[in-house]
């Protein structure tokens, strides 16, 4: 008789074999961003996506972009501690929209 693995164990195995496990961990940075940087910074930023372990973050002005560039190493360290893995290796800050387009579409 064949032994069955718990679904969580089987899913972890498949995600690791396909390379999706690391990508999912990387995208967790989008979810925990506000918790890591705090309310003040979060009000001026919006994490957008992760590409090749680089978190892309929109910032509302150049002053904040400069300030965040100075804080980048600490933010990366804190993100990776929260995620539990070295998922984020760099952060690219760019001036851009902070609007959540999905929220606008539902109105």
PDB file of N, CA and C in Angstrom:
ATOM      1  N   UNK A   1       0.836  -1.176   0.000  1.00  0.00           N
ATOM      2  CA  UNK A   1       0.000   0.000   0.000  1.00  0.00           C
ATOM      3  C   UNK A   1       0.888   1.248   0.000  1.00  0.00           C
ATOM      4  N   UNK A   2       0.489   2.237  -0.770  1.00  0.00           N
ATOM      5  CA  UNK A   2       1.254   3.467  -0.923  1.00  0.00           C
ATOM      6  C   UNK A   2       0.973   4.426   0.237  1.00  0.00           C
ATOM      7  N   UNK A   3       2.057   5.025   0.772  1.00  0.00           N
ATOM      8  CA  UNK A   3       1.906   6.003   1.856  1.00  0.00           C
ATOM      9  C   UNK A   3       1.698   7.384   1.241  1.00  0.00           C
ATOM     10  N   UNK A   4       0.742   8.094   1.759  1.00  0.00           N
ATOM     11  CA  UNK A   4       0.468   9.448   1.282  1.00  0.00           C
ATOM     12  C   UNK A   4       1.141  10.474   2.183  1.00  0.00           C
ATOM     13  N   UNK A   5       1.654  11.528   1.546  1.00  0.00           N
ATOM     14  CA  UNK A   5       2.261  12.633   2.282  1.00  0.00           C
ATOM     15  C   UNK A   5       1.175  13.659   2.602  1.00  0.00           C
ATOM     16  N   UNK A   6       1.349  14.394   3.695  1.00  0.00           N
ATOM     17  CA  UNK A   6       0.428  15.501   3.947  1.00  0.00           C
ATOM     18  C   UNK A   6       0.507  16.509   2.790  1.00  0.00           C
ATOM     19  N   UNK A   7      -0.610  17.126   2.459  1.00  0.00           N
ATOM     20  CA  UNK A   7      -0.673  18.035   1.307  1.00  0.00           C
ATOM     21  C   UNK A   7       0.349  19.161   1.419  1.00  0.00           C
ATOM     22  N   UNK A   8       0.574  19.676   2.629  1.00  0.00           N
ATOM     23  CA  UNK A   8       1.553  20.753   2.817  1.00  0.00           C
ATOM     24  C   UNK A   8       2.959  20.318   2.447  1.00  0.00           C
ATOM     25  N   UNK A   9       3.326  19.116   2.837  1.00  0.00           N
ATOM     26  CA  UNK A   9       4.648  18.570   2.527  1.00  0.00           C
ATOM     27  C   UNK A   9       4.800  18.364   1.017  1.00  0.00           C
ATOM     28  N   UNK A  10       3.770  17.811   0.402  1.00  0.00           N
ATOM     29  CA  UNK A  10       3.804  17.580  -1.043  1.00  0.00           C
ATOM     30  C   UNK A  10       3.896  18.903  -1.803  1.00  0.00           C
ATOM     31  N   UNK A  11       3.135  19.890  -1.363  1.00  0.00           N
ATOM     32  CA  UNK A  11       3.136  21.193  -2.024  1.00  0.00           C
ATOM     33  C   UNK A  11       4.496  21.872  -1.891  1.00  0.00           C
ATOM     34  N   UNK A  12       5.078  21.855  -0.697  1.00  0.00           N
ATOM     35  CA  UNK A  12       6.416  22.414  -0.500  1.00  0.00           C
ATOM     36  C   UNK A  12       7.424  21.762  -1.438  1.00  0.00           C
ATOM     37  N   UNK A  13       7.347  20.459  -1.557  1.00  0.00           N
ATOM     38  CA  UNK A  13       8.261  19.721  -2.411  1.00  0.00           C
ATOM     39  C   UNK A  13       8.138  20.158  -3.871  1.00  0.00           C
ATOM     40  N   UNK A  14       6.914  20.279  -4.352  1.00  0.00           N
ATOM     41  CA  UNK A  14       6.681  20.695  -5.740  1.00  0.00           C
ATOM     42  C   UNK A  14       7.159  22.137  -5.955  1.00  0.00           C
ATOM     43  N   UNK A  15       6.853  23.025  -5.013  1.00  0.00           N
ATOM     44  CA  UNK A  15       7.266  24.425  -5.144  1.00  0.00           C
ATOM     45  C   UNK A  15       8.782  24.560  -5.175  1.00  0.00           C
ATOM     46  N   UNK A  16       9.472  23.786  -4.347  1.00  0.00           N
ATOM     47  CA  UNK A  16      10.934  23.841  -4.332  1.00  0.00           C
ATOM     48  C   UNK A  16      11.523  23.284  -5.620  1.00  0.00           C
ATOM     49  N   UNK A  17      10.977  22.184  -6.113  1.00  0.00           N
ATOM     50  CA  UNK A  17      11.488  21.567  -7.347  1.00  0.00           C
ATOM     51  C   UNK A  17      11.293  22.468  -8.562  1.00  0.00           C
ATOM     52  N   UNK A  18      10.216  23.227  -8.580  1.00  0.00           N
ATOM     53  CA  UNK A  18       9.921  24.084  -9.732  1.00  0.00           C
ATOM     54  C   UNK A  18      10.521  25.488  -9.606  1.00  0.00           C
ATOM     55  N   UNK A  19      11.098  25.797  -8.436  1.00  0.00           N
ATOM     56  CA  UNK A  19      11.690  27.112  -8.233  1.00  0.00           C
ATOM     57  C   UNK A  19      10.682  28.178  -7.809  1.00  0.00           C
ATOM     58  N   UNK A  20       9.449  27.782  -7.616  1.00  0.00           N
ATOM     59  CA  UNK A  20       8.416  28.744  -7.230  1.00  0.00           C
ATOM     60  C   UNK A  20       8.496  29.128  -5.752  1.00  0.00           C
ATOM     61  N   UNK A  21       9.087  28.284  -4.928  1.00  0.00           N
ATOM     62  CA  UNK A  21       9.173  28.551  -3.492  1.00  0.00           C
ATOM     63  C   UNK A  21       9.883  29.880  -3.244  1.00  0.00           C
ATOM     64  N   UNK A  22      11.024  30.083  -3.906  1.00  0.00           N
ATOM     65  CA  UNK A  22      11.797  31.321  -3.737  1.00  0.00           C
ATOM     66  C   UNK A  22      10.998  32.529  -4.224  1.00  0.00           C
ATOM     67  N   UNK A  23      10.299  32.381  -5.344  1.00  0.00           N
ATOM     68  CA  UNK A  23       9.511  33.499  -5.879  1.00  0.00           C
ATOM     69  C   UNK A  23       8.374  33.877  -4.937  1.00  0.00           C
ATOM     70  N   UNK A  24       7.731  32.886  -4.358  1.00  0.00           N
ATOM     71  CA  UNK A  24       6.644  33.168  -3.414  1.00  0.00           C
ATOM     72  C   UNK A  24       7.200  33.897  -2.191  1.00  0.00           C
ATOM     73  N   UNK A  25       8.333  33.438  -1.684  1.00  0.00           N
ATOM     74  CA  UNK A  25       8.966  34.107  -0.544  1.00  0.00           C
ATOM     75  C   UNK A  25       9.309  35.552  -0.896  1.00  0.00           C
ATOM     76  N   UNK A  26       9.820  35.787  -2.112  1.00  0.00           N
ATOM     77  CA  UNK A  26      10.165  37.140  -2.545  1.00  0.00           C
ATOM     78  C   UNK A  26       8.941  38.048  -2.555  1.00  0.00           C
ATOM     79  N   UNK A  27       7.840  37.531  -3.076  1.00  0.00           N
ATOM     80  CA  UNK A  27       6.621  38.340  -3.171  1.00  0.00           C
ATOM     81  C   UNK A  27       6.002  38.619  -1.802  1.00  0.00           C
ATOM     82  N   UNK A  28       6.395  37.893  -0.787  1.00  0.00           N
ATOM     83  CA  UNK A  28       5.940  38.177   0.572  1.00  0.00           C
ATOM     84  C   UNK A  28       6.384  39.573   0.999  1.00  0.00           C
ATOM     85  N   UNK A  29       7.466  40.065   0.424  1.00  0.00           N
ATOM     86  CA  UNK A  29       7.959  41.414   0.736  1.00  0.00           C
ATOM     87  C   UNK A  29       6.904  42.477   0.439  1.00  0.00           C
ATOM     88  N   UNK A  30       6.087  42.255  -0.582  1.00  0.00           N
ATOM     89  CA  UNK A  30       5.029  43.208  -0.912  1.00  0.00           C
ATOM     90  C   UNK A  30       4.000  43.289   0.215  1.00  0.00           C
ATOM     91  N   UNK A  31       3.754  42.166   0.848  1.00  0.00           N
ATOM     92  CA  UNK A  31       2.741  42.089   1.903  1.00  0.00           C
ATOM     93  C   UNK A  31       3.251  42.697   3.213  1.00  0.00           C
ATOM     94  N   UNK A  32       4.510  42.465   3.547  1.00  0.00           N
ATOM     95  CA  UNK A  32       5.047  42.918   4.833  1.00  0.00           C
ATOM     96  C   UNK A  32       5.710  44.297   4.777  1.00  0.00           C
ATOM     97  N   UNK A  33       5.747  44.920   3.610  1.00  0.00           N
ATOM     98  CA  UNK A  33       6.407  46.216   3.432  1.00  0.00           C
ATOM     99  C   UNK A  33       6.006  47.231   4.508  1.00  0.00           C
ATOM    100  N   UNK A  34       4.719  47.462   4.671  1.00  0.00           N
ATOM    101  CA  UNK A  34       4.232  48.473   5.615  1.00  0.00           C
ATOM    102  C   UNK A  34       4.680  48.159   7.045  1.00  0.00           C
ATOM    103  N   UNK A  35       4.635  46.904   7.412  1.00  0.00           N
ATOM    104  CA  UNK A  35       5.055  46.482   8.745  1.00  0.00           C
ATOM    105  C   UNK A  35       6.553  46.758   8.963  1.00  0.00           C
ATOM    106  N   UNK A  36       7.349  46.570   7.932  1.00  0.00           N
ATOM    107  CA  UNK A  36       8.803  46.741   8.046  1.00  0.00           C
ATOM    108  C   UNK A  36       9.200  48.211   8.065  1.00  0.00           C
ATOM    109  N   UNK A  37       8.623  49.020   7.179  1.00  0.00           N
ATOM    110  CA  UNK A  37       9.060  50.427   7.069  1.00  0.00           C
ATOM    111  C   UNK A  37       8.268  51.381   7.953  1.00  0.00           C
ATOM    112  N   UNK A  38       7.085  50.970   8.416  1.00  0.00           N
ATOM    113  CA  UNK A  38       6.281  51.826   9.278  1.00  0.00           C
ATOM    114  C   UNK A  38       5.301  52.693   8.507  1.00  0.00           C
ATOM    115  N   UNK A  39       4.380  53.292   9.248  1.00  0.00           N
ATOM    116  CA  UNK A  39       3.299  54.112   8.671  1.00  0.00           C
ATOM    117  C   UNK A  39       3.830  55.314   7.889  1.00  0.00           C
ATOM    118  N   UNK A  40       4.786  56.023   8.472  1.00  0.00           N
ATOM    119  CA  UNK A  40       5.284  57.263   7.864  1.00  0.00           C
ATOM    120  C   UNK A  40       5.895  57.010   6.486  1.00  0.00           C
ATOM    121  N   UNK A  41       6.785  56.043   6.411  1.00  0.00           N
ATOM    122  CA  UNK A  41       7.433  55.719   5.135  1.00  0.00           C
ATOM    123  C   UNK A  41       6.415  55.109   4.173  1.00  0.00           C
ATOM    124  N   UNK A  42       5.568  54.246   4.689  1.00  0.00           N
ATOM    125  CA  UNK A  42       4.567  53.576   3.863  1.00  0.00           C
ATOM    126  C   UNK A  42       3.624  54.567   3.182  1.00  0.00           C
ATOM    127  N   UNK A  43       3.354  55.684   3.835  1.00  0.00           N
ATOM    128  CA  UNK A  43       2.467  56.702   3.267  1.00  0.00           C
ATOM    129  C   UNK A  43       3.059  57.349   2.010  1.00  0.00           C
ATOM    130  N   UNK A  44       4.365  57.216   1.813  1.00  0.00           N
ATOM    131  CA  UNK A  44       5.048  57.838   0.676  1.00  0.00           C
ATOM    132  C   UNK A  44       5.586  56.813  -0.321  1.00  0.00           C
ATOM    133  N   UNK A  45       5.254  55.530  -0.105  1.00  0.00           N
ATOM    134  CA  UNK A  45       5.799  54.462  -0.942  1.00  0.00           C
ATOM    135  C   UNK A  45       4.742  53.422  -1.289  1.00  0.00           C
ATOM    136  N   UNK A  46       5.033  52.655  -2.337  1.00  0.00           N
ATOM    137  CA  UNK A  46       4.187  51.514  -2.698  1.00  0.00           C
ATOM    138  C   UNK A  46       5.064  50.459  -3.355  1.00  0.00           C
ATOM    139  N   UNK A  47       5.225  49.296  -2.695  1.00  0.00           N
ATOM    140  CA  UNK A  47       5.968  48.216  -3.340  1.00  0.00           C
ATOM    141  C   UNK A  47       5.146  47.698  -4.514  1.00  0.00           C
ATOM    142  N   UNK A  48       5.783  47.511  -5.652  1.00  0.00           N
ATOM    143  CA  UNK A  48       5.053  47.194  -6.877  1.00  0.00           C
ATOM    144  C   UNK A  48       5.230  45.741  -7.314  1.00  0.00           C
ATOM    145  N   UNK A  49       6.466  45.287  -7.375  1.00  0.00           N
ATOM    146  CA  UNK A  49       6.743  43.931  -7.857  1.00  0.00           C
ATOM    147  C   UNK A  49       8.131  43.503  -7.408  1.00  0.00           C
ATOM    148  N   UNK A  50       8.459  42.258  -7.675  1.00  0.00           N
ATOM    149  CA  UNK A  50       9.793  41.717  -7.417  1.00  0.00           C
ATOM    150  C   UNK A  50      10.275  41.085  -8.716  1.00  0.00           C
ATOM    151  N   UNK A  51      11.472  41.479  -9.140  1.00  0.00           N
ATOM    152  CA  UNK A  51      12.085  40.904 -10.341  1.00  0.00           C
ATOM    153  C   UNK A  51      13.509  40.499 -10.012  1.00  0.00           C
ATOM    154  N   UNK A  52      13.814  39.234 -10.179  1.00  0.00           N
ATOM    155  CA  UNK A  52      15.165  38.710  -9.921  1.00  0.00           C
ATOM    156  C   UNK A  52      15.675  39.117  -8.541  1.00  0.00           C
ATOM    157  N   UNK A  53      14.851  38.922  -7.520  1.00  0.00           N
ATOM    158  CA  UNK A  53      15.179  39.232  -6.125  1.00  0.00           C
ATOM    159  C   UNK A  53      15.359  40.719  -5.845  1.00  0.00           C
ATOM    160  N   UNK A  54      14.907  41.575  -6.776  1.00  0.00           N
ATOM    161  CA  UNK A  54      14.963  43.022  -6.597  1.00  0.00           C
ATOM    162  C   UNK A  54      13.537  43.545  -6.407  1.00  0.00           C
ATOM    163  N   UNK A  55      13.283  44.153  -5.257  1.00  0.00           N
ATOM    164  CA  UNK A  55      11.974  44.723  -4.949  1.00  0.00           C
ATOM    165  C   UNK A  55      11.873  46.097  -5.599  1.00  0.00           C
ATOM    166  N   UNK A  56      10.842  46.311  -6.401  1.00  0.00           N
ATOM    167  CA  UNK A  56      10.612  47.600  -7.058  1.00  0.00           C
ATOM    168  C   UNK A  56       9.598  48.377  -6.229  1.00  0.00           C
ATOM    169  N   UNK A  57       9.979  49.592  -5.815  1.00  0.00           N
ATOM    170  CA  UNK A  57       9.133  50.393  -4.948  1.00  0.00           C
ATOM    171  C   UNK A  57       8.929  51.780  -5.557  1.00  0.00           C
ATOM    172  N   UNK A  58       7.662  52.160  -5.733  1.00  0.00           N
ATOM    173  CA  UNK A  58       7.347  53.519  -6.165  1.00  0.00           C
ATOM    174  C   UNK A  58       7.394  54.451  -4.959  1.00  0.00           C
ATOM    175  N   UNK A  59       7.929  55.650  -5.184  1.00  0.00           N
ATOM    176  CA  UNK A  59       8.075  56.668  -4.146  1.00  0.00           C
ATOM    177  C   UNK A  59       7.450  57.946  -4.685  1.00  0.00           C
ATOM    178  N   UNK A  60       6.802  58.730  -3.806  1.00  0.00           N
ATOM    179  CA  UNK A  60       6.078  59.894  -4.304  1.00  0.00           C
ATOM    180  C   UNK A  60       6.924  61.131  -4.594  1.00  0.00           C
ATOM    181  N   UNK A  61       8.179  61.185  -4.104  1.00  0.00           N
ATOM    182  CA  UNK A  61       9.026  62.337  -4.447  1.00  0.00           C
ATOM    183  C   UNK A  61      10.502  62.010  -4.254  1.00  0.00           C
ATOM    184  N   UNK A  62      11.352  62.873  -4.780  1.00  0.00           N
ATOM    185  CA  UNK A  62      12.792  62.613  -4.775  1.00  0.00           C
ATOM    186  C   UNK A  62      13.404  62.695  -3.380  1.00  0.00           C
ATOM    187  N   UNK A  63      12.828  63.473  -2.496  1.00  0.00           N
ATOM    188  CA  UNK A  63      13.341  63.564  -1.130  1.00  0.00           C
ATOM    189  C   UNK A  63      13.222  62.211  -0.433  1.00  0.00           C
ATOM    190  N   UNK A  64      12.050  61.600  -0.551  1.00  0.00           N
ATOM    191  CA  UNK A  64      11.858  60.278   0.041  1.00  0.00           C
ATOM    192  C   UNK A  64      12.711  59.224  -0.667  1.00  0.00           C
ATOM    193  N   UNK A  65      12.865  59.356  -1.969  1.00  0.00           N
ATOM    194  CA  UNK A  65      13.682  58.393  -2.706  1.00  0.00           C
ATOM    195  C   UNK A  65      15.130  58.437  -2.194  1.00  0.00           C
ATOM    196  N   UNK A  66      15.654  59.619  -1.958  1.00  0.00           N
ATOM    197  CA  UNK A  66      17.006  59.767  -1.435  1.00  0.00           C
ATOM    198  C   UNK A  66      17.110  59.187  -0.023  1.00  0.00           C
ATOM    199  N   UNK A  67      16.151  59.509   0.831  1.00  0.00           N
ATOM    200  CA  UNK A  67      16.147  59.004   2.207  1.00  0.00           C
ATOM    201  C   UNK A  67      16.099  57.475   2.242  1.00  0.00           C
ATOM    202  N   UNK A  68      15.246  56.898   1.403  1.00  0.00           N
ATOM    203  CA  UNK A  68      15.115  55.441   1.358  1.00  0.00           C
ATOM    204  C   UNK A  68      16.370  54.774   0.801  1.00  0.00           C
ATOM    205  N   UNK A  69      17.026  55.431  -0.125  1.00  0.00           N
ATOM    206  CA  UNK A  69      18.281  54.889  -0.663  1.00  0.00           C
ATOM    207  C   UNK A  69      19.327  54.759   0.441  1.00  0.00           C
ATOM    208  N   UNK A  70      19.322  55.713   1.360  1.00  0.00           N
ATOM    209  CA  UNK A  70      20.250  55.671   2.491  1.00  0.00           C
ATOM    210  C   UNK A  70      19.887  54.523   3.435  1.00  0.00           C
ATOM    211  N   UNK A  71      18.586  54.240   3.578  1.00  0.00           N
ATOM    212  CA  UNK A  71      18.091  53.207   4.489  1.00  0.00           C
ATOM    213  C   UNK A  71      18.005  51.821   3.845  1.00  0.00           C
ATOM    214  N   UNK A  72      18.354  51.712   2.571  1.00  0.00           N
ATOM    215  CA  UNK A  72      18.122  50.496   1.796  1.00  0.00           C
ATOM    216  C   UNK A  72      18.694  49.220   2.432  1.00  0.00           C
ATOM    217  N   UNK A  73      19.935  49.229   2.857  1.00  0.00           N
ATOM    218  CA  UNK A  73      20.541  48.011   3.422  1.00  0.00           C
ATOM    219  C   UNK A  73      19.782  47.534   4.660  1.00  0.00           C
ATOM    220  N   UNK A  74      19.380  48.464   5.498  1.00  0.00           N
ATOM    221  CA  UNK A  74      18.638  48.111   6.711  1.00  0.00           C
ATOM    222  C   UNK A  74      17.260  47.557   6.365  1.00  0.00           C
ATOM    223  N   UNK A  75      16.600  48.154   5.381  1.00  0.00           N
ATOM    224  CA  UNK A  75      15.278  47.672   4.955  1.00  0.00           C
ATOM    225  C   UNK A  75      15.392  46.251   4.400  1.00  0.00           C
ATOM    226  N   UNK A  76      16.395  46.004   3.566  1.00  0.00           N
ATOM    227  CA  UNK A  76      16.607  44.665   2.999  1.00  0.00           C
ATOM    228  C   UNK A  76      16.834  43.651   4.120  1.00  0.00           C
ATOM    229  N   UNK A  77      17.681  44.013   5.075  1.00  0.00           N
ATOM    230  CA  UNK A  77      17.967  43.118   6.203  1.00  0.00           C
ATOM    231  C   UNK A  77      16.677  42.798   6.968  1.00  0.00           C
ATOM    232  N   UNK A  78      15.879  43.811   7.263  1.00  0.00           N
ATOM    233  CA  UNK A  78      14.643  43.613   8.023  1.00  0.00           C
ATOM    234  C   UNK A  78      13.603  42.814   7.244  1.00  0.00           C
ATOM    235  N   UNK A  79      13.513  43.064   5.938  1.00  0.00           N
ATOM    236  CA  UNK A  79      12.592  42.282   5.103  1.00  0.00           C
ATOM    237  C   UNK A  79      12.966  40.804   5.123  1.00  0.00           C
ATOM    238  N   UNK A  80      14.236  40.520   4.911  1.00  0.00           N
ATOM    239  CA  UNK A  80      14.691  39.126   4.871  1.00  0.00           C
ATOM    240  C   UNK A  80      14.562  38.437   6.225  1.00  0.00           C
ATOM    241  N   UNK A  81      14.745  39.182   7.317  1.00  0.00           N
ATOM    242  CA  UNK A  81      14.532  38.591   8.644  1.00  0.00           C
ATOM    243  C   UNK A  81      13.065  38.224   8.825  1.00  0.00           C
ATOM    244  N   UNK A  82      12.171  39.070   8.358  1.00  0.00           N
ATOM    245  CA  UNK A  82      10.736  38.816   8.488  1.00  0.00           C
ATOM    246  C   UNK A  82      10.296  37.656   7.597  1.00  0.00           C
ATOM    247  N   UNK A  83      10.801  37.635   6.381  1.00  0.00           N
ATOM    248  CA  UNK A  83      10.426  36.597   5.418  1.00  0.00           C
ATOM    249  C   UNK A  83      11.036  35.253   5.809  1.00  0.00           C
ATOM    250  N   UNK A  84      12.192  35.304   6.457  1.00  0.00           N
ATOM    251  CA  UNK A  84      12.837  34.074   6.888  1.00  0.00           C
ATOM    252  C   UNK A  84      13.763  33.495   5.845  1.00  0.00           C
ATOM    253  N   UNK A  85      14.167  34.284   4.910  1.00  0.00           N
ATOM    254  CA  UNK A  85      15.022  33.816   3.824  1.00  0.00           C
ATOM    255  C   UNK A  85      15.665  35.033   3.168  1.00  0.00           C
ATOM    256  N   UNK A  86      16.775  34.828   2.469  1.00  0.00           N
ATOM    257  CA  UNK A  86      17.378  35.933   1.723  1.00  0.00           C
ATOM    258  C   UNK A  86      16.684  36.039   0.369  1.00  0.00           C
ATOM    259  N   UNK A  87      15.455  36.483   0.402  1.00  0.00           N
ATOM    260  CA  UNK A  87      14.635  36.558  -0.805  1.00  0.00           C
ATOM    261  C   UNK A  87      14.853  37.867  -1.557  1.00  0.00           C
ATOM    262  N   UNK A  88      15.121  38.940  -0.825  1.00  0.00           N
ATOM    263  CA  UNK A  88      15.324  40.257  -1.436  1.00  0.00           C
ATOM    264  C   UNK A  88      16.806  40.599  -1.349  1.00  0.00           C
ATOM    265  N   UNK A  89      17.411  40.836  -2.504  1.00  0.00           N
ATOM    266  CA  UNK A  89      18.836  41.167  -2.544  1.00  0.00           C
ATOM    267  C   UNK A  89      19.078  42.641  -2.837  1.00  0.00           C
ATOM    268  N   UNK A  90      18.061  43.313  -3.409  1.00  0.00           N
ATOM    269  CA  UNK A  90      18.200  44.731  -3.733  1.00  0.00           C
ATOM    270  C   UNK A  90      16.813  45.369  -3.750  1.00  0.00           C
ATOM    271  N   UNK A  91      16.784  46.685  -3.628  1.00  0.00           N
ATOM    272  CA  UNK A  91      15.542  47.445  -3.767  1.00  0.00           C
ATOM    273  C   UNK A  91      15.813  48.567  -4.748  1.00  0.00           C
ATOM    274  N   UNK A  92      14.919  48.707  -5.707  1.00  0.00           N
ATOM    275  CA  UNK A  92      15.021  49.790  -6.675  1.00  0.00           C
ATOM    276  C   UNK A  92      13.889  50.773  -6.394  1.00  0.00           C
ATOM    277  N   UNK A  93      14.250  51.995  -5.998  1.00  0.00           N
ATOM    278  CA  UNK A  93      13.265  53.035  -5.743  1.00  0.00           C
ATOM    279  C   UNK A  93      13.126  53.898  -6.984  1.00  0.00           C
ATOM    280  N   UNK A  94      11.871  54.219  -7.325  1.00  0.00           N
ATOM    281  CA  UNK A  94      11.622  55.086  -8.476  1.00  0.00           C
ATOM    282  C   UNK A  94      10.416  55.960  -8.172  1.00  0.00           C
ATOM    283  N   UNK A  95      10.417  57.148  -8.720  1.00  0.00           N
ATOM    284  CA  UNK A  95       9.279  58.046  -8.527  1.00  0.00           C
ATOM    285  C   UNK A  95       8.138  57.520  -9.382  1.00  0.00           C
ATOM    286  N   UNK A  96       6.987  57.324  -8.745  1.00  0.00           N
ATOM    287  CA  UNK A  96       5.852  56.768  -9.472  1.00  0.00           C
ATOM    288  C   UNK A  96       4.572  56.859  -8.669  1.00  0.00           C
ATOM    289  N   UNK A  97       3.523  56.331  -9.255  1.00  0.00           N
ATOM    290  CA  UNK A  97       2.185  56.369  -8.656  1.00  0.00           C
ATOM    291  C   UNK A  97       2.103  55.480  -7.416  1.00  0.00           C
ATOM    292  N   UNK A  98       1.358  55.946  -6.434  1.00  0.00           N
ATOM    293  CA  UNK A  98       1.122  55.162  -5.229  1.00  0.00           C
ATOM    294  C   UNK A  98      -0.299  54.623  -5.205  1.00  0.00           C
ATOM    295  N   UNK A  99      -1.066  54.936  -6.219  1.00  0.00           N
ATOM    296  CA  UNK A  99      -2.465  54.544  -6.291  1.00  0.00           C
ATOM    297  C   UNK A  99      -2.601  53.039  -6.458  1.00  0.00           C
ATOM    298  N   UNK A 100      -3.575  52.479  -5.772  1.00  0.00           N
ATOM    299  CA  UNK A 100      -3.906  51.063  -5.918  1.00  0.00           C
ATOM    300  C   UNK A 100      -4.992  50.962  -6.980  1.00  0.00           C
ATOM    301  N   UNK A 101      -4.617  50.568  -8.177  1.00  0.00           N
ATOM    302  CA  UNK A 101      -5.560  50.535  -9.303  1.00  0.00           C
ATOM    303  C   UNK A 101      -6.664  49.506  -9.115  1.00  0.00           C
ATOM    304  N   UNK A 102      -6.399  48.433  -8.386  1.00  0.00           N
ATOM    305  CA  UNK A 102      -7.441  47.424  -8.171  1.00  0.00           C
ATOM    306  C   UNK A 102      -8.570  47.985  -7.326  1.00  0.00           C
ATOM    307  N   UNK A 103      -8.231  48.860  -6.387  1.00  0.00           N
ATOM    308  CA  UNK A 103      -9.272  49.469  -5.544  1.00  0.00           C
ATOM    309  C   UNK A 103     -10.124  50.422  -6.381  1.00  0.00           C
ATOM    310  N   UNK A 104      -9.517  51.135  -7.317  1.00  0.00           N
ATOM    311  CA  UNK A 104     -10.264  52.071  -8.155  1.00  0.00           C
ATOM    312  C   UNK A 104     -11.229  51.342  -9.079  1.00  0.00           C
ATOM    313  N   UNK A 105     -10.835  50.192  -9.604  1.00  0.00           N
ATOM    314  CA  UNK A 105     -11.676  49.453 -10.536  1.00  0.00           C
ATOM    315  C   UNK A 105     -12.949  48.946  -9.872  1.00  0.00           C
ATOM    316  N   UNK A 106     -12.889  48.642  -8.582  1.00  0.00           N
ATOM    317  CA  UNK A 106     -14.050  48.082  -7.914  1.00  0.00           C
ATOM    318  C   UNK A 106     -15.081  49.135  -7.527  1.00  0.00           C
ATOM    319  N   UNK A 107     -14.724  50.403  -7.654  1.00  0.00           N
ATOM    320  CA  UNK A 107     -15.658  51.483  -7.283  1.00  0.00           C
ATOM    321  C   UNK A 107     -16.704  51.681  -8.328  1.00  0.00           C
TER     322      UNK A 107
END
